[in-house]
PDB file of N, CA, C and O in Angstrom:
ATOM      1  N   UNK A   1     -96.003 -16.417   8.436  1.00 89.00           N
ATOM      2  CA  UNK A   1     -94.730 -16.196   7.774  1.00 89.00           C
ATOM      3  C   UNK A   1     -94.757 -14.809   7.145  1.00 89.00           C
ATOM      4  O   UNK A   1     -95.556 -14.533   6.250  1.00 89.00           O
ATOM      5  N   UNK A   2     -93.860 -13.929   7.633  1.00 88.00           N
ATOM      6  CA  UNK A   2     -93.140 -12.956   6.968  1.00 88.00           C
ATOM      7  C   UNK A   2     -92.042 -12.382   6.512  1.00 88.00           C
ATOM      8  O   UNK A   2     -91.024 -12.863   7.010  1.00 88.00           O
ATOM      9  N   UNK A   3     -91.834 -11.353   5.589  1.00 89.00           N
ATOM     10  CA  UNK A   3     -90.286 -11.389   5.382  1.00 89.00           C
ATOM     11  C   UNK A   3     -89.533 -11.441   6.445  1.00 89.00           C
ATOM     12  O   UNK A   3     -88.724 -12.339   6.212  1.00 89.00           O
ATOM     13  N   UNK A   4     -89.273 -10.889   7.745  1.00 91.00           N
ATOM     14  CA  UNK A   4     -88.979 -10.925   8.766  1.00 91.00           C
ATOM     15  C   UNK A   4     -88.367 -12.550   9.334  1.00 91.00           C
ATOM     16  O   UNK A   4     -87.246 -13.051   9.425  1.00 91.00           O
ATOM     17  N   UNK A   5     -89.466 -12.913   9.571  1.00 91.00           N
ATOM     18  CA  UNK A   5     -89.394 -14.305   9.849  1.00 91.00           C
ATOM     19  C   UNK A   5     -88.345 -15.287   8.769  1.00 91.00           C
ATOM     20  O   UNK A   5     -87.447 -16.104   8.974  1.00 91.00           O
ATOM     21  N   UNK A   6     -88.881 -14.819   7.767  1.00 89.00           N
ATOM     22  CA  UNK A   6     -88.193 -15.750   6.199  1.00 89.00           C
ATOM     23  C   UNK A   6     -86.606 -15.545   6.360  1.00 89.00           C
ATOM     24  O   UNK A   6     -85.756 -16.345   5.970  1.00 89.00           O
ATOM     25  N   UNK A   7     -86.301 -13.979   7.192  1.00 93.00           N
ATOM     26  CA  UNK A   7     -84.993 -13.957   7.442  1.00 93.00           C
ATOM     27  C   UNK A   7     -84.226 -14.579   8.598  1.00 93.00           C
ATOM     28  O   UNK A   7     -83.040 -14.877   8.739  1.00 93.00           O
ATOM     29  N   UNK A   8     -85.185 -14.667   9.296  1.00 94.00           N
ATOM     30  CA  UNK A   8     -84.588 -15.054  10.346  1.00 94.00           C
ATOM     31  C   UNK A   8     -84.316 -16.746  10.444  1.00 94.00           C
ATOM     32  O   UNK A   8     -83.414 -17.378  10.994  1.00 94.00           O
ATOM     33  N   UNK A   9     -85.577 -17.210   9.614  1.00 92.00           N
ATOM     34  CA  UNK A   9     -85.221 -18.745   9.098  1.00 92.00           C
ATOM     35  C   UNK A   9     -83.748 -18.785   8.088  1.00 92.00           C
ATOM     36  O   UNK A   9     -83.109 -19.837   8.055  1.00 92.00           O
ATOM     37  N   UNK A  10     -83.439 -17.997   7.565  1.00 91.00           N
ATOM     38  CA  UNK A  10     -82.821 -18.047   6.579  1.00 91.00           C
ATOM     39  C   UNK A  10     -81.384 -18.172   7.494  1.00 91.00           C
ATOM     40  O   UNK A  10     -80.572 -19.057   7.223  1.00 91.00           O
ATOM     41  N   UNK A  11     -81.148 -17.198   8.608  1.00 94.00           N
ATOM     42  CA  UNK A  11     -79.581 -17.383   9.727  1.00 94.00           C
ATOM     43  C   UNK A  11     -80.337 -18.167  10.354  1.00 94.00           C
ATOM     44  O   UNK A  11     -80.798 -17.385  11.186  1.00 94.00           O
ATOM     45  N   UNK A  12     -80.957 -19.468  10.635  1.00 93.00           N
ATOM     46  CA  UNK A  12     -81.018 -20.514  11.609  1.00 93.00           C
ATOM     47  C   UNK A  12     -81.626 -20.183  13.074  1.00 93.00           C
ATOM     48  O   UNK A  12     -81.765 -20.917  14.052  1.00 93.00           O
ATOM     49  N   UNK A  13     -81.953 -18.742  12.865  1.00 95.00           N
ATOM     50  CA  UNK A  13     -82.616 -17.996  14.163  1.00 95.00           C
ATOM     51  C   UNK A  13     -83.932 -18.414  14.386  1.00 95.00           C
ATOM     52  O   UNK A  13     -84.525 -17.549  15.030  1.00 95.00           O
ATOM     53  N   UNK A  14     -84.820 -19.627  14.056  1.00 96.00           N
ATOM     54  CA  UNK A  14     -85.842 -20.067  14.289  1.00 96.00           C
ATOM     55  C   UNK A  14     -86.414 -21.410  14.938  1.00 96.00           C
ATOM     56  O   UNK A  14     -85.570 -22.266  15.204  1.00 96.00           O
ATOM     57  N   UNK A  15     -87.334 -21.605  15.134  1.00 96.00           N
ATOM     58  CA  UNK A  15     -87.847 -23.202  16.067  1.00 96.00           C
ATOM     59  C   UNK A  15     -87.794 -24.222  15.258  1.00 96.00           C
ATOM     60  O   UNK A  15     -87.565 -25.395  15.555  1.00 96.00           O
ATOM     61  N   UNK A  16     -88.047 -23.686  14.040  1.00 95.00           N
ATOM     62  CA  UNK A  16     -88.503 -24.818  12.679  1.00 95.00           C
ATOM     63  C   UNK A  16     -87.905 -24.067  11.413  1.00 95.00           C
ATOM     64  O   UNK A  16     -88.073 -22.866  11.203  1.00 95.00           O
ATOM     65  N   UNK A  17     -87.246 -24.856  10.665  1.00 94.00           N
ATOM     66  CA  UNK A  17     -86.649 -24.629   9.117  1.00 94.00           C
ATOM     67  C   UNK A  17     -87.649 -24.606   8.008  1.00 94.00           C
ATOM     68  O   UNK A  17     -87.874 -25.647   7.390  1.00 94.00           O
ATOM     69  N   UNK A  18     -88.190 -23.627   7.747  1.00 95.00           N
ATOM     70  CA  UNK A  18     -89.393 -23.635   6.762  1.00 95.00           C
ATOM     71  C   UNK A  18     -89.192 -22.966   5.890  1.00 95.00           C
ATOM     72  O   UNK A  18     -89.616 -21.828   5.692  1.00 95.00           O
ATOM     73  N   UNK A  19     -87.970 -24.110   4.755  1.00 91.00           N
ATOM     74  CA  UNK A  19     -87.542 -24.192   4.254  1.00 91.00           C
ATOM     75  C   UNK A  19     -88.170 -24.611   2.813  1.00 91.00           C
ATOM     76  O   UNK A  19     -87.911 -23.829   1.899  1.00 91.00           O
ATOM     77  N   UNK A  20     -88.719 -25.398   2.595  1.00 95.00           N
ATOM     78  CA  UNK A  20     -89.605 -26.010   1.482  1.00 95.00           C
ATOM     79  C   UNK A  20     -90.566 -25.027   1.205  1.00 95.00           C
ATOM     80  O   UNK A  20     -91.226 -24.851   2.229  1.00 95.00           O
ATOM     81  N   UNK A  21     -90.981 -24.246   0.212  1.00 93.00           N
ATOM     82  CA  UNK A  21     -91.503 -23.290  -0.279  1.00 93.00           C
ATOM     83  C   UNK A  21     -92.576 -24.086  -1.191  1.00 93.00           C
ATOM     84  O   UNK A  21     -92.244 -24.873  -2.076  1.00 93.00           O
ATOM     85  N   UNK A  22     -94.264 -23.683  -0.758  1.00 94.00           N
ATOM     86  CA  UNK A  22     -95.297 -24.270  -1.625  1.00 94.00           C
ATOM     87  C   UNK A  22     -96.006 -23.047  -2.113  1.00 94.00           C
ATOM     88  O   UNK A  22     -97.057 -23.275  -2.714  1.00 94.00           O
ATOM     89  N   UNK A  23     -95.636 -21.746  -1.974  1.00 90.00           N
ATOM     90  CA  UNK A  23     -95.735 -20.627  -2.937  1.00 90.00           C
ATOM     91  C   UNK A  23     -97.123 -19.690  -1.506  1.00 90.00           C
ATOM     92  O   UNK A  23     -97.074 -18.468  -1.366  1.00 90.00           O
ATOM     93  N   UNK A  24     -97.613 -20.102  -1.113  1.00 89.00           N
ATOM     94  CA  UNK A  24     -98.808 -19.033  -0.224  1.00 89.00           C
ATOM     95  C   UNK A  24     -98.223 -19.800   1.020  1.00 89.00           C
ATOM     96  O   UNK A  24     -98.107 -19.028   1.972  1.00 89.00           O
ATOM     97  N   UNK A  25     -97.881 -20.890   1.258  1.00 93.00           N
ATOM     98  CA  UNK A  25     -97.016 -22.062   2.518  1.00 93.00           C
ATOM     99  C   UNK A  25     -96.051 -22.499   2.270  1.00 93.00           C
ATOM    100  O   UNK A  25     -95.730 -22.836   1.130  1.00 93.00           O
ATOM    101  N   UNK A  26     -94.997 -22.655   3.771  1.00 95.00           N
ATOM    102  CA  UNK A  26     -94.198 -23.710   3.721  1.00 95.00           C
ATOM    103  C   UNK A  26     -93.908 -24.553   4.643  1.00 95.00           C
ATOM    104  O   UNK A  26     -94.073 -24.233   5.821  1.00 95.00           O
ATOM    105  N   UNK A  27     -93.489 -25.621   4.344  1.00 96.00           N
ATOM    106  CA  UNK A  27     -93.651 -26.891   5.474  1.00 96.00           C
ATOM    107  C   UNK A  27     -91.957 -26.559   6.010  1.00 96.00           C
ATOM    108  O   UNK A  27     -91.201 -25.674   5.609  1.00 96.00           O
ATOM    109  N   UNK A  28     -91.737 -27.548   6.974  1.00 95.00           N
ATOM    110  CA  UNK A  28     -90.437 -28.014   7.656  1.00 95.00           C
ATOM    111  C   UNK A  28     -90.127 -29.359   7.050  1.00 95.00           C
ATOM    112  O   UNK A  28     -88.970 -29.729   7.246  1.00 95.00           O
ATOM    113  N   UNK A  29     -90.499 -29.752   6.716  1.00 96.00           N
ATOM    114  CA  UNK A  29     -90.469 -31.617   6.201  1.00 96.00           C
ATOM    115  C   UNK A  29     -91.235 -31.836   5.665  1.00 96.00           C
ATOM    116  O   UNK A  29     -92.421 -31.732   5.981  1.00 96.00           O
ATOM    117  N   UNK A  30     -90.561 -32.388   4.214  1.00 96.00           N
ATOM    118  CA  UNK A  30     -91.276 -32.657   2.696  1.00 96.00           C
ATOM    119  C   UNK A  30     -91.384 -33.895   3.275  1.00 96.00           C
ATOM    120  O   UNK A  30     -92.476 -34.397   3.011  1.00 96.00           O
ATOM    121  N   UNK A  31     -90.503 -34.768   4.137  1.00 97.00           N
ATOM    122  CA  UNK A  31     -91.007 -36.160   4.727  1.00 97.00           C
ATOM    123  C   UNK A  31     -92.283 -36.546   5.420  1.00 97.00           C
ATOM    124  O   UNK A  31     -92.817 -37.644   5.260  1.00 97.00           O
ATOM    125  N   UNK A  32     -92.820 -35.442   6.324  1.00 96.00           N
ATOM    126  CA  UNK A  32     -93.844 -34.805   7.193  1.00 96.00           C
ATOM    127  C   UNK A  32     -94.311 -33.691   7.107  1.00 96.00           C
ATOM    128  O   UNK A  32     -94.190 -32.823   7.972  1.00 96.00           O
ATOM    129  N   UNK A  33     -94.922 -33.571   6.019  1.00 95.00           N
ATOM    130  CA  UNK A  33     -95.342 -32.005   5.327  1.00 95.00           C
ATOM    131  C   UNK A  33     -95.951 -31.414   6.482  1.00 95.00           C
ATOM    132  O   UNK A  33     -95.332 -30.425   6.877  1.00 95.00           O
ATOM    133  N   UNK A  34     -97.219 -31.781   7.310  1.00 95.00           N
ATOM    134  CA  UNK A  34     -97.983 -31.876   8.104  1.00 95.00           C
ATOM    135  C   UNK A  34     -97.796 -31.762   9.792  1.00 95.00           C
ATOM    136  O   UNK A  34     -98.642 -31.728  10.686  1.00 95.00           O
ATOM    137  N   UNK A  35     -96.284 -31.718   9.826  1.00 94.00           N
ATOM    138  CA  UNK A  35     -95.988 -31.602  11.158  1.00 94.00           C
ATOM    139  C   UNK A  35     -95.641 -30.240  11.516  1.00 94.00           C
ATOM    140  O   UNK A  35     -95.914 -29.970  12.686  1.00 94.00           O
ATOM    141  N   UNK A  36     -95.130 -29.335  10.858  1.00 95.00           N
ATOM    142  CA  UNK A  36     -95.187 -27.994  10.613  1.00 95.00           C
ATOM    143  C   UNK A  36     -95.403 -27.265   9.129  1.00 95.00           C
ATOM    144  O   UNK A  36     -94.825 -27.538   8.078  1.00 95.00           O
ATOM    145  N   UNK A  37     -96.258 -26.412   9.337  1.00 95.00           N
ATOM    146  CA  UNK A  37     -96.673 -25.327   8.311  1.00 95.00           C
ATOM    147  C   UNK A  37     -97.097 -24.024   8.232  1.00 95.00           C
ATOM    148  O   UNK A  37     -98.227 -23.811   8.671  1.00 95.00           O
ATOM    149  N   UNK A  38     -96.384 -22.956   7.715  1.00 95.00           N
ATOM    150  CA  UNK A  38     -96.173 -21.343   7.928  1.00 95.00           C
ATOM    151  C   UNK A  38     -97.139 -21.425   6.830  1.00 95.00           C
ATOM    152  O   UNK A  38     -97.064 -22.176   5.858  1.00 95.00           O
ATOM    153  N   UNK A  39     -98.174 -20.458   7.126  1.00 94.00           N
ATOM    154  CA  UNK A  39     -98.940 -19.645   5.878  1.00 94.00           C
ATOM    155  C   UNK A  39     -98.398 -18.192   5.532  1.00 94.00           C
ATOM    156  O   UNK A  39     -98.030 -17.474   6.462  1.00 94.00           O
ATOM    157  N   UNK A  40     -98.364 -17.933   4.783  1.00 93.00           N
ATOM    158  CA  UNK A  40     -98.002 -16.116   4.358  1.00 93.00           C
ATOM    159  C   UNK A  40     -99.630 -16.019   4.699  1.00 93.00           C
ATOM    160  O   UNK A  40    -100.606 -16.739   4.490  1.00 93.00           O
ATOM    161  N   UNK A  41     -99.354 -14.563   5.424  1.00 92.00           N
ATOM    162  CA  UNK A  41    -100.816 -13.898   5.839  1.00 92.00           C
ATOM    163  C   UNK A  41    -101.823 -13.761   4.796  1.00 92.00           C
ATOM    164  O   UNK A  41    -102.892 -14.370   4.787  1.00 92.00           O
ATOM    165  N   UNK A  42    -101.345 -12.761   3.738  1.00 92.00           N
ATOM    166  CA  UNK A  42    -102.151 -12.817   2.792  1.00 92.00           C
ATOM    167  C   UNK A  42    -103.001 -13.493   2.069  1.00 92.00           C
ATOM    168  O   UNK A  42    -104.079 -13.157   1.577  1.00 92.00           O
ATOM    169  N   UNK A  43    -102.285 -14.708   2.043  1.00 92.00           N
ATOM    170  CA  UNK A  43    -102.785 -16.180   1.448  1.00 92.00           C
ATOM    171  C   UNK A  43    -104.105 -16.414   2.318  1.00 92.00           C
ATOM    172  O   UNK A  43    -105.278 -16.371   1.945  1.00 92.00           O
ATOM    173  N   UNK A  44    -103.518 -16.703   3.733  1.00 94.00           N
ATOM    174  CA  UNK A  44    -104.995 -17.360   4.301  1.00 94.00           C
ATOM    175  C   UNK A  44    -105.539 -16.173   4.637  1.00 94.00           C
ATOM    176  O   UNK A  44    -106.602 -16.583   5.104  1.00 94.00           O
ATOM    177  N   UNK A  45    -105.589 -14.883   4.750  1.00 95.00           N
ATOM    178  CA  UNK A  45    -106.734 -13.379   4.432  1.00 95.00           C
ATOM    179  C   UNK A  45    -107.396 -13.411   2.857  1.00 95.00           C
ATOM    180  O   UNK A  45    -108.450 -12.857   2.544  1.00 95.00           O
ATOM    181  N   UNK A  46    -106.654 -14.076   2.088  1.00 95.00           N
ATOM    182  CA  UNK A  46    -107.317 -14.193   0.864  1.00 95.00           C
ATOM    183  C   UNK A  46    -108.377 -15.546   0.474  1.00 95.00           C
ATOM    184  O   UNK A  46    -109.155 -15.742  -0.460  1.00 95.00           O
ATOM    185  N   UNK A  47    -107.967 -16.388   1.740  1.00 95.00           N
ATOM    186  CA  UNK A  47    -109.128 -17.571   1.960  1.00 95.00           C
ATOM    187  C   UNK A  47    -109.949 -16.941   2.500  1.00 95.00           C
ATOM    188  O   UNK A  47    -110.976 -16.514   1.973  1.00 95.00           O
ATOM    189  N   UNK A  48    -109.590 -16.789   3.687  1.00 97.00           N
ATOM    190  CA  UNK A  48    -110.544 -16.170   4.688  1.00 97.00           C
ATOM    191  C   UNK A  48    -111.786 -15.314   4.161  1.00 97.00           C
ATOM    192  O   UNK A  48    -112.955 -15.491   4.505  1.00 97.00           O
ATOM    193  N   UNK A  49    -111.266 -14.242   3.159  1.00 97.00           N
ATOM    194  CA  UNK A  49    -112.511 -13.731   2.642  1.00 97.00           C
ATOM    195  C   UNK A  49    -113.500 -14.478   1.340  1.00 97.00           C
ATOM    196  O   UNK A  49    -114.669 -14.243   1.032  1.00 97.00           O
ATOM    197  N   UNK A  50    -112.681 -15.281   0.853  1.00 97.00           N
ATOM    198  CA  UNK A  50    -113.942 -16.170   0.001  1.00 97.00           C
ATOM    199  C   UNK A  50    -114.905 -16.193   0.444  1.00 97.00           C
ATOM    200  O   UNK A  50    -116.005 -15.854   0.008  1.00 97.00           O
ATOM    201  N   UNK A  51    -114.323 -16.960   2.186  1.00 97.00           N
ATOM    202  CA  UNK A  51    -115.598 -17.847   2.708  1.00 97.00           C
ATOM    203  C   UNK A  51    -116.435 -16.155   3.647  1.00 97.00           C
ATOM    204  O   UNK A  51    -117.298 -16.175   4.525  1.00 97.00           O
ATOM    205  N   UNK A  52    -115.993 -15.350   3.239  1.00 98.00           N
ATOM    206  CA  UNK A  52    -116.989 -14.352   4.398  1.00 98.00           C
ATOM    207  C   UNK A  52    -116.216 -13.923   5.736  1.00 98.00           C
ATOM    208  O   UNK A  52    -116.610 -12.923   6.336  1.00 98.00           O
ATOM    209  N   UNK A  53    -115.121 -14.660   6.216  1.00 98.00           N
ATOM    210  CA  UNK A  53    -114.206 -14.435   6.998  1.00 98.00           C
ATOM    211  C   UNK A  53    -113.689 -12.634   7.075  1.00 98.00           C
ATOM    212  O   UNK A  53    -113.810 -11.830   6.150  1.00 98.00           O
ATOM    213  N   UNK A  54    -113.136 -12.368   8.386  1.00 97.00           N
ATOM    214  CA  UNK A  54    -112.110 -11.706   7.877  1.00 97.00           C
ATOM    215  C   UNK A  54    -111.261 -11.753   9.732  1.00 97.00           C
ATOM    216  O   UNK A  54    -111.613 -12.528  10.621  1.00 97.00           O
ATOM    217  N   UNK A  55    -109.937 -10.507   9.872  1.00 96.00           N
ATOM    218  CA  UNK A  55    -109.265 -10.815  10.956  1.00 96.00           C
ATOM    219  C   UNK A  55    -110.227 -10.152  11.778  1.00 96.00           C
ATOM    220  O   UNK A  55    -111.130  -9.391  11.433  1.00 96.00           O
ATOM    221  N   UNK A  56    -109.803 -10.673  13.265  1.00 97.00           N
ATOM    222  CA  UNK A  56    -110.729 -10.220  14.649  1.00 97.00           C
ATOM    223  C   UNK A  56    -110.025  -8.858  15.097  1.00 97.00           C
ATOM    224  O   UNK A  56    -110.443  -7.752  15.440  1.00 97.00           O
ATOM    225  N   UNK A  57    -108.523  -9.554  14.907  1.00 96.00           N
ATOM    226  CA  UNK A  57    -107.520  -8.498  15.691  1.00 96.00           C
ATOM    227  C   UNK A  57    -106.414  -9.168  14.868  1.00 96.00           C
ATOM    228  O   UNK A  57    -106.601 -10.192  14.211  1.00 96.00           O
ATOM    229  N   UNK A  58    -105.378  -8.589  14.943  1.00 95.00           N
ATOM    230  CA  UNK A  58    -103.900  -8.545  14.121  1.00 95.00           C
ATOM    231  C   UNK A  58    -103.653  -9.908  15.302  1.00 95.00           C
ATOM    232  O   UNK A  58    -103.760 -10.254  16.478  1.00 95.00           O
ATOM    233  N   UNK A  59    -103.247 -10.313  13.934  1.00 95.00           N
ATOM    234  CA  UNK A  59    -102.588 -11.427  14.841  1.00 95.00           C
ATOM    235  C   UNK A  59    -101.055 -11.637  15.782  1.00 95.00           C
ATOM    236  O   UNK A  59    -100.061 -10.911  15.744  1.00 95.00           O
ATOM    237  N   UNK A  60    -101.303 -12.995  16.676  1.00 95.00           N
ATOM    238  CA  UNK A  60     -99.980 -12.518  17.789  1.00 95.00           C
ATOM    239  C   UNK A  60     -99.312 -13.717  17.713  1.00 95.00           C
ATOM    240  O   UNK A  60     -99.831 -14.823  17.868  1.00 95.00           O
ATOM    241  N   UNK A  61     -98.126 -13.482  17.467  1.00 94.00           N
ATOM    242  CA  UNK A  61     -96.826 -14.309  16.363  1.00 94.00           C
ATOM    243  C   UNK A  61     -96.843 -15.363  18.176  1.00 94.00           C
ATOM    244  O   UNK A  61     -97.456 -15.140  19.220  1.00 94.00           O
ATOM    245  N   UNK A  62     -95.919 -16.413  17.803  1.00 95.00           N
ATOM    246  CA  UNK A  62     -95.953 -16.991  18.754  1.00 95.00           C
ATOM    247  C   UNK A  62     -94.507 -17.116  18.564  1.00 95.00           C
ATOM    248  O   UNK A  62     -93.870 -16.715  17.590  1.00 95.00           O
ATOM    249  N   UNK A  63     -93.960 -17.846  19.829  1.00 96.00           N
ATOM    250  CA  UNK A  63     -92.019 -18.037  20.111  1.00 96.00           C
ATOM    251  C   UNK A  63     -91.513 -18.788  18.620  1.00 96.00           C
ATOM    252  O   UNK A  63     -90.447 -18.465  18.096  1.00 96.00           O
ATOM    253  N   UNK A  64     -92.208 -19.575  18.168  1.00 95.00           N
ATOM    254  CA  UNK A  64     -91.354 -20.768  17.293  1.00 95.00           C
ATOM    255  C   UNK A  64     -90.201 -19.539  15.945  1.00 95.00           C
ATOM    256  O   UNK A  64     -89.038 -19.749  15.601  1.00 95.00           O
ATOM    257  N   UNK A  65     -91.051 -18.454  15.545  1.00 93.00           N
ATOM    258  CA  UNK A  65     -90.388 -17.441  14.700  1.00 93.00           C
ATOM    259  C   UNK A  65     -89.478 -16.466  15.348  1.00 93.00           C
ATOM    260  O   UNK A  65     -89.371 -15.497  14.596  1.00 93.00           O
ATOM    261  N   UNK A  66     -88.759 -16.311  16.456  1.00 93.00           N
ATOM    262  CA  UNK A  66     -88.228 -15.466  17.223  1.00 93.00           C
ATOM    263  C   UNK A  66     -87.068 -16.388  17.737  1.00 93.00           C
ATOM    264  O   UNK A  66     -85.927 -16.025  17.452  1.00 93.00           O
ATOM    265  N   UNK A  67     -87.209 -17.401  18.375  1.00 94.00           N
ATOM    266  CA  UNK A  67     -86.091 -18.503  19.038  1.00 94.00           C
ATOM    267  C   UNK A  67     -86.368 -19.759  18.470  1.00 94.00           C
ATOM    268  O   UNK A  67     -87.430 -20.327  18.220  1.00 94.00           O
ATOM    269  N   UNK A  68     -84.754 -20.189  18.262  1.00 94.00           N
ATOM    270  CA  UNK A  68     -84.560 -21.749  18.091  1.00 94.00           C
ATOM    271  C   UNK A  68     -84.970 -22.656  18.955  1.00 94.00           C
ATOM    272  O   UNK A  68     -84.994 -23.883  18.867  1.00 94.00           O
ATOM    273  N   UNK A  69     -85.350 -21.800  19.959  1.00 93.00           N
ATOM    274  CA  UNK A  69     -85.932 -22.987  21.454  1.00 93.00           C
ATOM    275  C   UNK A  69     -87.045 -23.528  20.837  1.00 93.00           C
ATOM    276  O   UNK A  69     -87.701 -22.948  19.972  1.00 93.00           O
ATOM    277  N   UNK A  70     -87.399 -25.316  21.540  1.00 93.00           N
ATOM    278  CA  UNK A  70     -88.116 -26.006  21.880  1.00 93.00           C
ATOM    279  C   UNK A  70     -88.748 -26.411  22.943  1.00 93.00           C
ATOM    280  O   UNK A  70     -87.961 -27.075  23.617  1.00 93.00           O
ATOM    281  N   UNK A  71     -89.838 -26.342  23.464  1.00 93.00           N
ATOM    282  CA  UNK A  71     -90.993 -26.384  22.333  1.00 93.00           C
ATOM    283  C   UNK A  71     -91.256 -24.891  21.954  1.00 93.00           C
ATOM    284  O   UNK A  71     -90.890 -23.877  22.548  1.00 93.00           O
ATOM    285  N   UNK A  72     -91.937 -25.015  20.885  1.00 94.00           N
ATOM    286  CA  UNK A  72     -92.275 -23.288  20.533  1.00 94.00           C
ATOM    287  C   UNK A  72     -93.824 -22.718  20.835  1.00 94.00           C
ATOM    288  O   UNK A  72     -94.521 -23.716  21.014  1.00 94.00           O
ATOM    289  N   UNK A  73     -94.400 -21.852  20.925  1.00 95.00           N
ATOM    290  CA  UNK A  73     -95.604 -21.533  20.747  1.00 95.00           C
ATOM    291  C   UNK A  73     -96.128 -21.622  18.823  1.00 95.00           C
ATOM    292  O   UNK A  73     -95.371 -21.840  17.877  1.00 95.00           O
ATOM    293  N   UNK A  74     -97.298 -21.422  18.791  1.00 94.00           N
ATOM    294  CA  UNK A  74     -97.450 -21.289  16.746  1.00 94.00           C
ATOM    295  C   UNK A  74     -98.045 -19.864  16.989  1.00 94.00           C
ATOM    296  O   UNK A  74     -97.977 -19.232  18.044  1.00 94.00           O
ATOM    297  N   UNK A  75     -98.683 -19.444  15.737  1.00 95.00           N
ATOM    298  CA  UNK A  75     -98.680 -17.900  16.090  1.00 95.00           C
ATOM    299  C   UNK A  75    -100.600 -18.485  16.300  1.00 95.00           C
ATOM    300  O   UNK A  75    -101.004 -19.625  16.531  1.00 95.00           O
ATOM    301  N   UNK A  76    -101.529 -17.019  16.079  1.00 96.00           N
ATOM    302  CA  UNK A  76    -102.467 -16.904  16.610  1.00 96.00           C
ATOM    303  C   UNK A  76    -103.213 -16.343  15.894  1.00 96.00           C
ATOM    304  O   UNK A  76    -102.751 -15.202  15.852  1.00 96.00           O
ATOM    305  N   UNK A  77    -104.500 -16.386  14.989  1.00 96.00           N
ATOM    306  CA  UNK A  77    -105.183 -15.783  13.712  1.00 96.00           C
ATOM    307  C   UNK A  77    -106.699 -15.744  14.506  1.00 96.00           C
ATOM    308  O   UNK A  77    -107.258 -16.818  14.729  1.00 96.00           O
ATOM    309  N   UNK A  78    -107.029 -15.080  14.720  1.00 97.00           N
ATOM    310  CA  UNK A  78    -108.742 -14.926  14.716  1.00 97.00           C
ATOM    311  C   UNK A  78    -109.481 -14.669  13.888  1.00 97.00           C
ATOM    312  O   UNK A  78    -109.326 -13.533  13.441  1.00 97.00           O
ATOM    313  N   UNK A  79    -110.512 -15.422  13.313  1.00 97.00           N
ATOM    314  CA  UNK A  79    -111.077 -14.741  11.989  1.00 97.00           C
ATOM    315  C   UNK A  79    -112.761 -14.818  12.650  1.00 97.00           C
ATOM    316  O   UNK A  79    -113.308 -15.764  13.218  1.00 97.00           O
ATOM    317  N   UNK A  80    -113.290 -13.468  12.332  1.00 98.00           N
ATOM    318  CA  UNK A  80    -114.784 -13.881  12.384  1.00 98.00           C
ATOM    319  C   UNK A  80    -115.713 -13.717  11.212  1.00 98.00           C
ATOM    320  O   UNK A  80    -115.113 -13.718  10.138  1.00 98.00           O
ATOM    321  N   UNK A  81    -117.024 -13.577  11.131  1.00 97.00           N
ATOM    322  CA  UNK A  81    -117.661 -13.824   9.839  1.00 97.00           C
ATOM    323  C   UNK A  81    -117.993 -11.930   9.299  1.00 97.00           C
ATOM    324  O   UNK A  81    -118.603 -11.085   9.954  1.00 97.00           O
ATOM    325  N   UNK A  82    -117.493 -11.805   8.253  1.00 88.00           N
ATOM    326  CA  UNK A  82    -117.573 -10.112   7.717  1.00 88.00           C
ATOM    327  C   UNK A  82    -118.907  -9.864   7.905  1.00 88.00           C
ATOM    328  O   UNK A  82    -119.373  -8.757   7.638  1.00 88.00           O
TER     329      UNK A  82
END
């Protein structure tokens, strides 16, 4: 999740409404928290390095943030050990 994206959820231009805001995530369904969930990058780069992590390569967004089509791709994070 980025501002980008946050806008484009915001005009209905997306796969999933990720809408419910948990401050570093947000779900699609407070009913099904668990069936979709956007991280803000930073958030999980700021996990990631607790544990020793960091990115491989920039990550590569997948369809669900670009088109309302179904099914969507999710995006793509590589992390290896710093």
């Amino acid at each position: 999740m980025d501002d980008t994206v946050a806008a484009s959820i915001a005009r209905g231009e997306t796969a999933f409404g990720f809408t419910h805001d948990h401050g570093d995530y947000y779900v699609h369904s407070e009913e099904e928290p668990t069936y979709a969930i956007a991280y803000r990058l930073d958030g999980l780069l700021s996990v990631a390095s607790r544990h020793g992590l960091r990115m491989h390569r920039d990550p590569r967004p997948g369809t669900w943030g670009v088109s309302p089509r179904r099914p969507a791709s999710m995006d793509l994070l590589v992390l290896e050990s710093a």
